[in-house]
Amino acid sequence: MTWLTGITQILLVLGLLAAVHVPFGNYMAGVFLSTKDTKAESLFYRLTGVDPKSEQRWKTYFLSVLGFSLVSIAVLYGLLRLQEFLPLSNGKTAVAPDQAFNTAISFVTNTNWQSYSGEATMGFLTQMAGLAVQNFVSAAVGIAVAVALIRGLARQRSLFIGNFWVDLTRTVMRILLPISVIFAILYIGLGVIDNLTPDQVVRTVAGGAEATQTIPGGPDASQEVIKHLGTNGGGFFNANSAHPLSAPNALVNLANVFLILLIPSALPRTFGVMVGSRKHGWAILGVMATFFVLSLTAVILTETTLSTPATDAAGAAMEGRETRFGVIPSAFFAVSTTLTSTGAVDSFHSSYSGIGGGVLMLNMMLGEIAPGGVGSGLYGMLVVAIVAVFVCGLMVGRTPEFLGKRIGRTEITLASAVILITPTLVLAGTAVATMWPGAADSILNTGSPHGLSEILYAFTSAANNNGSAFAGLNANTPFFNTALGLAMLIGRLAPICAVLALAGAFAAQSTAEATPGTLPTHRPLFVGVTVGVGLIVSALTFLPVLALGPINEGLL
């Protein structure tokens, strides 16, 4: 694939995202600003006993998120453990306790980390009633939390930040479901399978009684869409989005990237509309776009200029990549999936160069804020912006305010907590794993910088709720299933708690009028400062361990 073809595909996707940014962002703002419920929503509220007119304080909102998440984990764990007794199990046995624990937390936390082969482990009912359902609701939880923070910034002297159950319901019914239905039909038309046909054993052209191959079936197209749209990741098949039955051609591959970036890239517009300052929405989008362009440029350059005997013989760095996609589109997919909380992959990240794989890790270490996961990317970016405001205010002697809300001790403490939680999980988890008895047996490249990168990538992916992995690590062990499961759970719920507390603190304030001493937070200068703060915070935190792993490997 030529440079022209690859760059053209990237520009096509980015052009489509630009075209829908304003109308789709406005539509999502309308969903959460509306005071009316649809008939389907009203029926659902009556059946569940939800009062859509009531609102919640931040503690009640968080308890709703926590309760919903814990019940979801318990239900999904039960489905996984009882799978062999369920209809449409297709002969699949119960998932082992530690793996079921890991998988249940993974899908509920919007991580979709998989220590198993999808087509060999999961029955159809488990995929549809368990995993696919969580793909919808876990994505909706992230958007609901982001909307709650926006309300906190927009409201004055209020004790309330919305109703979690209403936000969850509207997100699923008005945003995720309609888009998923439309694109599922499109994907089926493009050749993605979607059926209830059990695995079929066929004879290959080689002939002979033992020359057979198993052709899997299943409801894939309907799940492929929401796994990308909800920045969930994972895969119906072990080969993920590189599987020919999930992504049969380059057009489906590009549609996957479009879906991954669709909601996160439009949410800054939603933010601008809901707070009544569209220019602040453009500023947040500008920060996200800067990170994205820098990362994409770095990965494309490292992967297309890589020169080794193997790449020279093949003509390109094609190891671990699909020939029907090519190097540049694969890099585009990899950057998109690691800058969002999407664990889907169409190439093996472990096969990237040391520096290229390091950039993919750094994308997650930034907090997946460019544009990030559905909802989580926006509230993560707003937290970085709040820290940037505080730093700038200290440097120039101006009152640290964002959208007229003062950033005092409580606010900066909560914002700092959001930023520090995941690095603590990543570094502590990596350190424990390198010393845990027997953990080294899971590493393919023991004693090398790449072996450390495999562990570092796993905990970075888990704590940031991404879900992608370096292929050389066997994570299906009691230690890794448990440790990564806990990292996913804490990495999801602890930041949400701090973000909702921050929303409550802002909502309780009155909005101050801008004065000559107010720092402008919508201009290009502030965009640059926010980019710098985001990079510096991550570089200072992760540079030492990156130097031991991917940077060391890249310099060898």
XYZ file of C-alpha atoms in Angstrom:
556
model
C 0.000 0.000 0.000
C 1.381 3.395 -1.004
C 1.717 6.474 1.170
C -0.909 8.208 -0.970
C -3.473 5.450 -0.437
C -2.851 5.277 3.301
C -2.973 9.022 3.909
C -6.066 9.316 1.705
C -7.882 6.774 3.867
C -6.940 8.700 7.013
C -8.103 12.007 5.537
C -11.382 10.398 4.452
C -12.193 9.252 7.993
C -11.124 12.549 9.564
C -13.169 14.442 6.958
C -16.295 12.442 7.819
C -15.735 13.081 11.526
C -15.378 16.807 10.838
C -18.599 16.793 8.801
C -20.698 15.252 11.573
C -18.976 17.005 14.496
C -21.366 19.947 14.839
C -24.717 18.271 14.070
C -23.973 15.141 16.088
C -22.513 17.098 19.005
C -25.583 19.345 19.005
C -27.848 16.290 18.903
C -26.188 14.721 21.951
C -26.463 18.021 23.826
C -30.160 18.067 22.990
C -30.555 14.551 24.365
C -29.344 15.622 27.800
C -30.881 19.104 27.829
C -34.335 17.859 26.858
C -37.055 17.841 29.518
C -39.215 15.353 27.630
C -39.073 11.562 27.647
C -39.923 9.282 24.761
C -42.720 6.746 25.114
C -40.223 3.899 25.346
C -38.314 5.715 28.079
C -41.491 6.509 30.026
C -42.512 2.850 29.901
C -39.066 1.801 31.101
C -39.211 4.277 34.011
C -42.609 2.953 35.078
C -41.377 -0.636 34.972
C -38.238 0.132 36.986
C -39.730 2.676 39.392
C -37.447 5.525 38.293
C -38.729 9.081 38.742
C -37.269 10.905 35.704
C -38.066 14.310 37.212
C -35.956 13.762 40.331
C -32.271 14.623 40.501
C -29.365 13.311 42.558
C -26.520 14.767 44.566
C -23.064 13.624 43.549
C -22.843 10.961 46.288
C -26.176 9.439 45.277
C -25.171 9.608 41.620
C -21.939 7.736 42.401
C -23.724 5.143 44.537
C -26.040 4.524 41.575
C -23.016 4.016 39.299
C -21.359 1.777 41.890
C -24.464 -0.300 42.556
C -25.227 -0.710 38.859
C -21.630 -1.753 38.150
C -21.425 -4.285 40.984
C -24.763 -5.884 40.084
C -23.658 -6.032 36.435
C -20.420 -7.771 37.436
C -22.342 -10.326 39.510
C -24.840 -11.069 36.716
C -22.168 -11.402 34.046
C -20.023 -13.581 36.309
C -23.033 -15.848 36.805
C -23.596 -16.140 33.049
C -19.968 -17.067 32.497
C -19.917 -19.683 35.239
C -23.250 -21.222 34.204
C -22.619 -21.037 30.464
C -22.715 -24.793 29.807
C -26.306 -24.990 31.123
C -27.586 -22.098 28.978
C -29.185 -22.267 25.523
C -26.954 -21.594 22.516
C -23.861 -22.582 24.481
C -22.652 -24.627 21.480
C -20.865 -27.070 23.741
C -18.831 -24.394 25.520
C -18.103 -25.223 29.152
C -18.124 -22.909 32.168
C -15.436 -20.231 32.273
C -12.886 -20.789 35.049
C -13.532 -18.749 38.243
C -10.497 -16.441 37.959
C -11.060 -15.866 34.257
C -14.780 -15.244 34.784
C -13.881 -12.719 37.508
C -11.501 -10.952 35.138
C -13.882 -11.014 32.174
C -16.917 -9.794 34.132
C -15.003 -6.801 35.491
C -13.432 -6.208 32.084
C -16.710 -5.770 30.214
C -18.503 -3.865 32.974
C -15.656 -1.345 33.226
C -15.622 -0.709 29.440
C -12.201 -2.377 29.222
C -12.953 -5.609 27.338
C -9.582 -7.129 28.171
C -9.717 -10.743 27.014
C -7.478 -13.492 28.377
C -9.350 -16.028 26.247
C -10.124 -16.884 22.643
C -13.654 -15.654 21.914
C -14.801 -18.289 19.438
C -13.348 -21.126 21.553
C -14.627 -19.975 24.954
C -17.957 -18.139 24.700
C -21.355 -19.440 23.627
C -23.723 -17.288 21.597
C -26.065 -16.453 24.474
C -23.151 -15.393 26.678
C -21.880 -13.171 23.883
C -25.278 -11.581 23.249
C -26.954 -11.403 26.674
C -23.743 -10.877 28.631
C -20.920 -9.241 26.725
C -22.929 -7.275 24.137
C -25.295 -5.848 26.774
C -22.328 -4.589 28.772
C -20.888 -3.034 25.635
C -23.948 -0.784 25.586
C -24.382 0.033 29.262
C -20.702 0.404 30.188
C -20.326 2.954 27.399
C -23.469 4.713 28.609
C -22.051 4.956 32.138
C -18.991 6.817 30.843
C -21.108 9.314 28.926
C -23.415 9.801 31.927
C -20.473 10.693 34.187
C -19.129 13.168 31.621
C -22.565 14.805 31.361
C -22.749 15.050 35.163
C -19.419 16.939 35.210
C -20.659 19.260 32.465
C -23.761 20.025 34.533
C -21.551 20.774 37.519
C -19.663 23.360 35.478
C -22.861 24.819 34.001
C -25.004 25.094 37.155
C -24.875 27.624 39.981
C -25.513 27.060 43.677
C -27.055 23.674 43.033
C -26.858 20.492 45.074
C -27.745 18.284 42.103
C -25.909 17.047 39.005
C -28.665 15.059 37.267
C -30.182 11.597 37.472
C -27.911 8.665 36.615
C -30.750 6.371 35.558
C -32.162 8.960 33.162
C -28.736 9.711 31.689
C -28.038 5.994 31.283
C -31.397 5.310 29.619
C -31.223 8.242 27.222
C -27.676 7.387 26.174
C -28.591 3.816 25.300
C -31.954 4.508 23.651
C -31.263 7.760 21.830
C -27.569 7.493 20.925
C -26.068 4.010 21.044
C -28.955 1.818 19.863
C -29.997 3.791 16.749
C -26.439 4.081 15.432
C -25.722 0.427 16.214
C -28.764 -0.811 14.313
C -27.921 1.246 11.227
C -24.258 0.233 11.119
C -24.985 -3.429 11.917
C -27.107 -3.628 8.762
C -24.335 -1.871 6.832
C -21.700 -4.268 8.183
C -23.744 -7.328 7.203
C -23.986 -5.904 3.699
C -20.206 -5.494 3.639
C -19.626 -9.143 4.531
C -19.363 -9.246 8.329
C -21.057 -12.437 9.552
C -24.108 -12.364 11.805
C -25.851 -15.687 12.355
C -26.545 -18.402 14.907
C -24.714 -21.116 12.982
C -22.523 -23.368 15.175
C -18.929 -24.070 14.221
C -18.684 -26.131 11.040
C -15.874 -28.563 10.294
C -14.973 -28.715 6.589
C -12.363 -30.557 4.599
C -9.622 -28.464 3.091
C -8.435 -28.673 -0.520
C -5.443 -30.690 0.692
C -7.802 -33.689 1.116
C -7.441 -36.566 3.514
C -9.383 -37.502 6.621
C -7.365 -35.220 8.904
C -7.182 -32.237 6.530
C -10.033 -30.286 8.118
C -10.667 -26.746 9.266
C -13.222 -25.342 11.714
C -15.230 -22.410 10.337
C -16.786 -20.420 13.201
C -20.137 -18.683 13.035
C -22.034 -16.369 15.313
C -23.746 -12.999 15.805
C -20.673 -10.866 15.136
C -21.828 -7.840 13.093
C -24.326 -6.769 15.755
C -21.551 -6.807 18.361
C -18.770 -5.482 16.153
C -20.535 -2.132 15.823
C -21.129 -1.435 19.514
C -17.673 -2.662 20.495
C -16.242 0.187 18.397
C -18.970 2.786 18.870
C -18.830 2.387 22.660
C -14.998 2.290 22.658
C -15.301 -1.110 24.292
C -12.923 -3.213 22.232
C -12.477 -6.913 22.627
C -13.562 -9.251 19.896
C -15.961 -12.029 18.995
C -12.939 -13.846 17.563
C -9.464 -14.228 19.016
C -7.937 -12.397 16.055
C -10.137 -9.436 16.967
C -10.673 -6.822 14.242
C -8.054 -8.507 12.063
C -10.280 -11.584 11.625
C -11.538 -11.873 8.021
C -15.082 -12.667 9.208
C -15.144 -9.496 11.371
C -13.272 -7.151 9.038
C -13.371 -8.692 5.570
C -12.078 -5.616 3.737
C -10.451 -2.204 4.104
C -13.805 -0.390 4.010
C -14.993 -2.156 7.169
C -11.633 -1.378 8.772
C -12.098 2.349 8.090
C -15.699 2.221 9.312
C -14.397 0.705 12.546
C -12.042 3.645 13.086
C -14.841 6.093 12.284
C -17.067 4.494 14.929
C -14.256 4.478 17.499
C -13.703 8.223 17.129
C -17.309 9.303 16.461
C -18.716 9.942 19.949
C -15.491 11.003 21.713
C -14.665 13.563 19.018
C -18.208 15.017 19.064
C -18.502 15.293 22.843
C -16.453 18.532 23.029
C -19.191 20.135 20.931
C -21.778 18.708 23.328
C -19.769 20.199 26.196
C -19.623 23.628 24.536
C -23.360 23.686 23.884
C -24.327 22.532 27.368
C -22.125 25.083 29.177
C -23.198 27.866 26.803
C -19.675 28.497 25.472
C -18.985 26.828 22.138
C -15.518 28.379 22.022
C -14.542 26.281 25.036
C -15.733 23.222 23.153
C -13.453 24.134 20.256
C -10.547 24.644 22.669
C -10.981 21.172 24.181
C -11.229 19.685 20.689
C -8.049 21.544 19.743
C -6.128 19.938 22.616
C -7.427 16.495 21.661
C -6.559 17.019 17.984
C -3.024 18.139 18.837
C -2.329 14.991 20.846
C -3.868 12.836 18.118
C -1.828 14.349 15.273
C 1.418 14.140 17.243
C 0.832 10.490 18.119
C -0.314 9.452 14.643
C 2.658 11.181 13.006
C 5.124 9.521 15.398
C 3.737 6.003 14.889
C 3.483 6.279 11.084
C 7.042 7.595 10.811
C 8.523 4.941 13.092
C 6.719 2.096 11.349
C 7.315 3.220 7.768
C 10.996 4.087 8.229
C 11.865 0.956 10.204
C 14.781 -0.831 8.543
C 15.697 -4.372 9.553
C 16.628 -7.427 7.471
C 13.037 -8.707 7.843
C 11.347 -5.434 6.829
C 13.769 -4.944 3.943
C 13.011 -8.440 2.640
C 9.225 -7.946 2.973
C 9.294 -4.407 1.612
C 7.526 -3.016 4.719
C 7.019 -3.650 8.435
C 4.274 -6.225 7.803
C 4.977 -8.650 10.652
C 1.839 -8.778 12.808
C -0.211 -6.785 10.276
C -2.884 -7.657 7.738
C -1.897 -7.323 4.078
C -5.430 -6.189 3.177
C -5.016 -3.144 5.455
C -1.358 -2.138 5.182
C 1.081 -0.372 7.503
C -0.371 3.156 7.541
C -4.059 2.214 8.071
C -2.941 -0.248 10.760
C -1.027 2.558 12.482
C -4.139 4.758 12.205
C -6.220 2.049 13.851
C -3.607 1.447 16.576
C -3.361 5.139 17.469
C -7.153 5.491 17.479
C -7.666 2.472 19.710
C -4.968 3.439 22.247
C -5.966 7.109 22.398
C -9.475 5.917 23.216
C -10.477 3.233 25.693
C -10.906 0.724 22.877
C -9.223 -2.659 23.180
C -9.927 -3.611 19.571
C -6.886 -4.167 17.342
C -6.380 -4.915 13.657
C -2.635 -5.525 14.080
C -0.467 -6.896 16.887
C 0.883 -3.982 18.904
C 3.640 -6.265 20.167
C 4.978 -6.387 16.596
C 5.489 -2.639 16.392
C 8.965 -1.181 16.763
C 10.220 -0.354 20.238
C 9.482 3.347 19.802
C 6.196 2.747 17.972
C 4.959 0.405 20.701
C 6.143 2.914 23.294
C 4.051 5.665 21.700
C 0.997 3.382 21.814
C 1.643 2.823 25.527
C 2.110 6.558 26.079
C -1.260 7.165 24.414
C -2.911 5.214 27.222
C -0.641 6.693 29.882
C -1.888 10.161 28.920
C -5.239 8.998 30.276
C -6.757 8.292 26.846
C -7.876 11.892 26.441
C -7.383 12.463 22.734
C -10.253 12.006 22.208
C -10.502 9.234 24.801
C -13.227 6.758 25.593
C -16.907 7.614 25.321
C -17.387 10.052 28.178
C -14.191 9.099 30.008
C -12.077 10.917 27.433
C -13.988 14.170 27.881
C -14.000 14.166 31.664
C -10.326 13.159 31.651
C -9.476 16.050 29.346
C -11.498 18.505 31.441
C -9.517 17.400 34.493
C -6.237 18.074 32.634
C -7.597 21.494 31.622
C -8.483 22.244 35.248
C -4.939 21.375 36.351
C -3.565 23.570 33.551
C -5.732 26.478 34.742
C -4.441 26.019 38.281
C -0.790 25.906 37.150
C -1.201 28.977 34.946
C -2.958 30.849 37.711
C -0.064 30.183 40.072
C 2.527 31.280 37.500
C 0.930 34.593 36.495
C -0.780 35.455 39.758
C -4.331 35.239 38.414
C -7.313 33.613 40.049
C -7.559 30.015 38.797
C -11.038 29.816 37.286
C -12.559 27.636 34.608
C -15.876 28.694 33.080
C -16.332 31.074 35.995
C -15.839 28.350 38.602
C -13.057 28.856 41.124
C -10.469 26.098 41.409
C -9.629 25.950 45.095
C -8.100 23.384 47.381
C -10.977 20.921 47.113
C -11.206 21.122 43.341
C -7.478 20.749 42.651
C -7.212 17.896 45.157
C -9.966 15.975 43.370
C -8.481 16.737 39.943
C -5.057 15.572 41.112
C -6.584 12.356 42.452
C -8.089 11.588 39.036
C -4.673 12.032 37.414
C -2.706 10.037 40.008
C -4.952 6.974 40.416
C -4.093 5.188 37.171
C -0.296 5.792 37.259
C -0.263 4.354 40.768
C -2.087 1.243 39.575
C 0.146 0.879 36.500
C 3.495 1.287 38.244
C 2.569 -0.678 41.376
C 1.012 -3.484 39.330
C 4.021 -3.720 37.012
C 6.419 -3.770 39.969
C 4.489 -6.527 41.756
C 4.187 -8.596 38.568
C 7.924 -8.512 37.908
C 8.574 -9.952 41.386
C 5.589 -12.304 41.755
C 6.623 -15.984 41.903
C 5.865 -17.689 38.611
C 4.708 -14.525 36.831
C 7.811 -14.591 34.633
C 6.553 -17.842 33.107
C 3.800 -15.827 31.373
C 6.323 -13.639 29.549
C 7.443 -14.689 26.089
C 10.528 -12.451 26.079
C 11.873 -13.059 29.583
C 14.862 -10.931 30.608
C 14.562 -8.452 27.733
C 13.218 -4.882 27.517
C 10.328 -6.245 25.447
C 9.414 -8.619 28.270
C 9.072 -5.656 30.632
C 7.039 -3.846 27.964
C 4.613 -6.788 27.833
C 3.841 -6.451 31.552
C 3.858 -2.649 31.494
C 1.459 -2.608 28.543
C -0.907 -5.038 30.287
C -1.254 -2.950 33.451
C -1.384 0.295 31.456
C -4.202 -1.153 29.372
C -6.088 -2.503 32.390
C -5.788 0.539 34.677
C -6.803 2.905 31.873
C -9.687 0.605 30.844
C -8.323 0.119 27.337
C -8.208 -3.643 26.824
C -5.607 -4.075 24.075
C -2.509 -6.152 24.798
C 0.995 -7.084 23.766
C 0.615 -10.569 22.317
C 3.632 -12.068 24.087
C 2.031 -12.108 27.547
C -0.064 -15.085 28.665
C -2.472 -13.296 30.999
C -4.706 -16.321 31.588
C -3.210 -17.223 34.967
C -4.727 -16.794 38.437
C -2.272 -13.978 39.233
C -2.799 -11.918 36.090
C -6.564 -12.550 35.930
C -6.904 -11.309 39.519
C -4.363 -8.481 39.458
C -5.542 -7.052 36.135
C -9.186 -7.455 37.202
C -8.568 -5.371 40.314
C -6.651 -2.779 38.276
C -9.595 -2.476 35.879
C -12.143 -2.140 38.674
C -10.228 0.469 40.674
C -9.087 2.258 37.524
C -12.715 2.729 36.488
C -14.609 3.435 39.701
C -12.073 5.475 41.695
C -11.662 8.210 39.029
C -15.437 8.280 38.497
C -15.930 8.914 42.207
C -13.458 11.825 42.138
C -14.975 13.265 38.937
C -18.493 13.198 40.382
C -17.255 14.810 43.607
C -15.655 17.485 41.439
C -18.966 17.963 39.618
C -20.725 18.418 42.952
C -18.134 20.952 44.122
C -18.499 23.013 40.959
C -22.307 22.834 40.962
C -22.408 24.265 44.486
C -20.482 27.373 43.412
C -21.867 30.492 41.819
C -20.444 31.532 38.466
C -18.096 34.517 38.698
C -18.079 37.129 35.952
C -14.909 37.359 33.909
C -12.612 40.225 34.885
C -9.299 41.559 33.517
C -7.623 39.195 35.987
C -9.398 36.123 34.646
C -7.212 33.776 32.627
C -8.768 33.125 29.172
C -9.308 29.377 28.799
C -10.500 29.236 25.208
C -7.616 30.721 23.254
C -4.790 28.959 21.366
C -2.287 29.852 24.101
C -4.293 27.907 26.668
C -4.644 25.006 24.229
C -0.857 24.848 24.020
C -0.444 25.079 27.783
C -2.938 22.251 28.329
C -1.090 20.067 25.813
C 2.154 20.825 27.635
C 0.713 20.036 31.053
C -0.709 16.739 29.778
C 2.623 15.697 28.278
C 4.736 16.827 31.220
C 2.598 15.069 33.809
C 2.757 11.788 31.895
C 6.445 12.152 30.986
C 7.514 12.799 34.564
C 5.436 9.885 35.820
C 6.233 7.222 33.246
C 9.557 8.235 31.642
C 11.726 6.037 33.930
C 9.785 2.834 33.231
C 9.436 3.686 29.528
C 13.211 4.109 29.419
C 13.645 0.580 30.786
C 11.154 -0.919 28.333
C 10.212 0.441 24.891
C 12.820 3.236 24.701
C 15.592 0.797 25.615
C 14.281 -1.655 23.028
C 14.115 1.061 20.375
C 17.748 2.023 20.952
C 19.086 -1.536 20.750
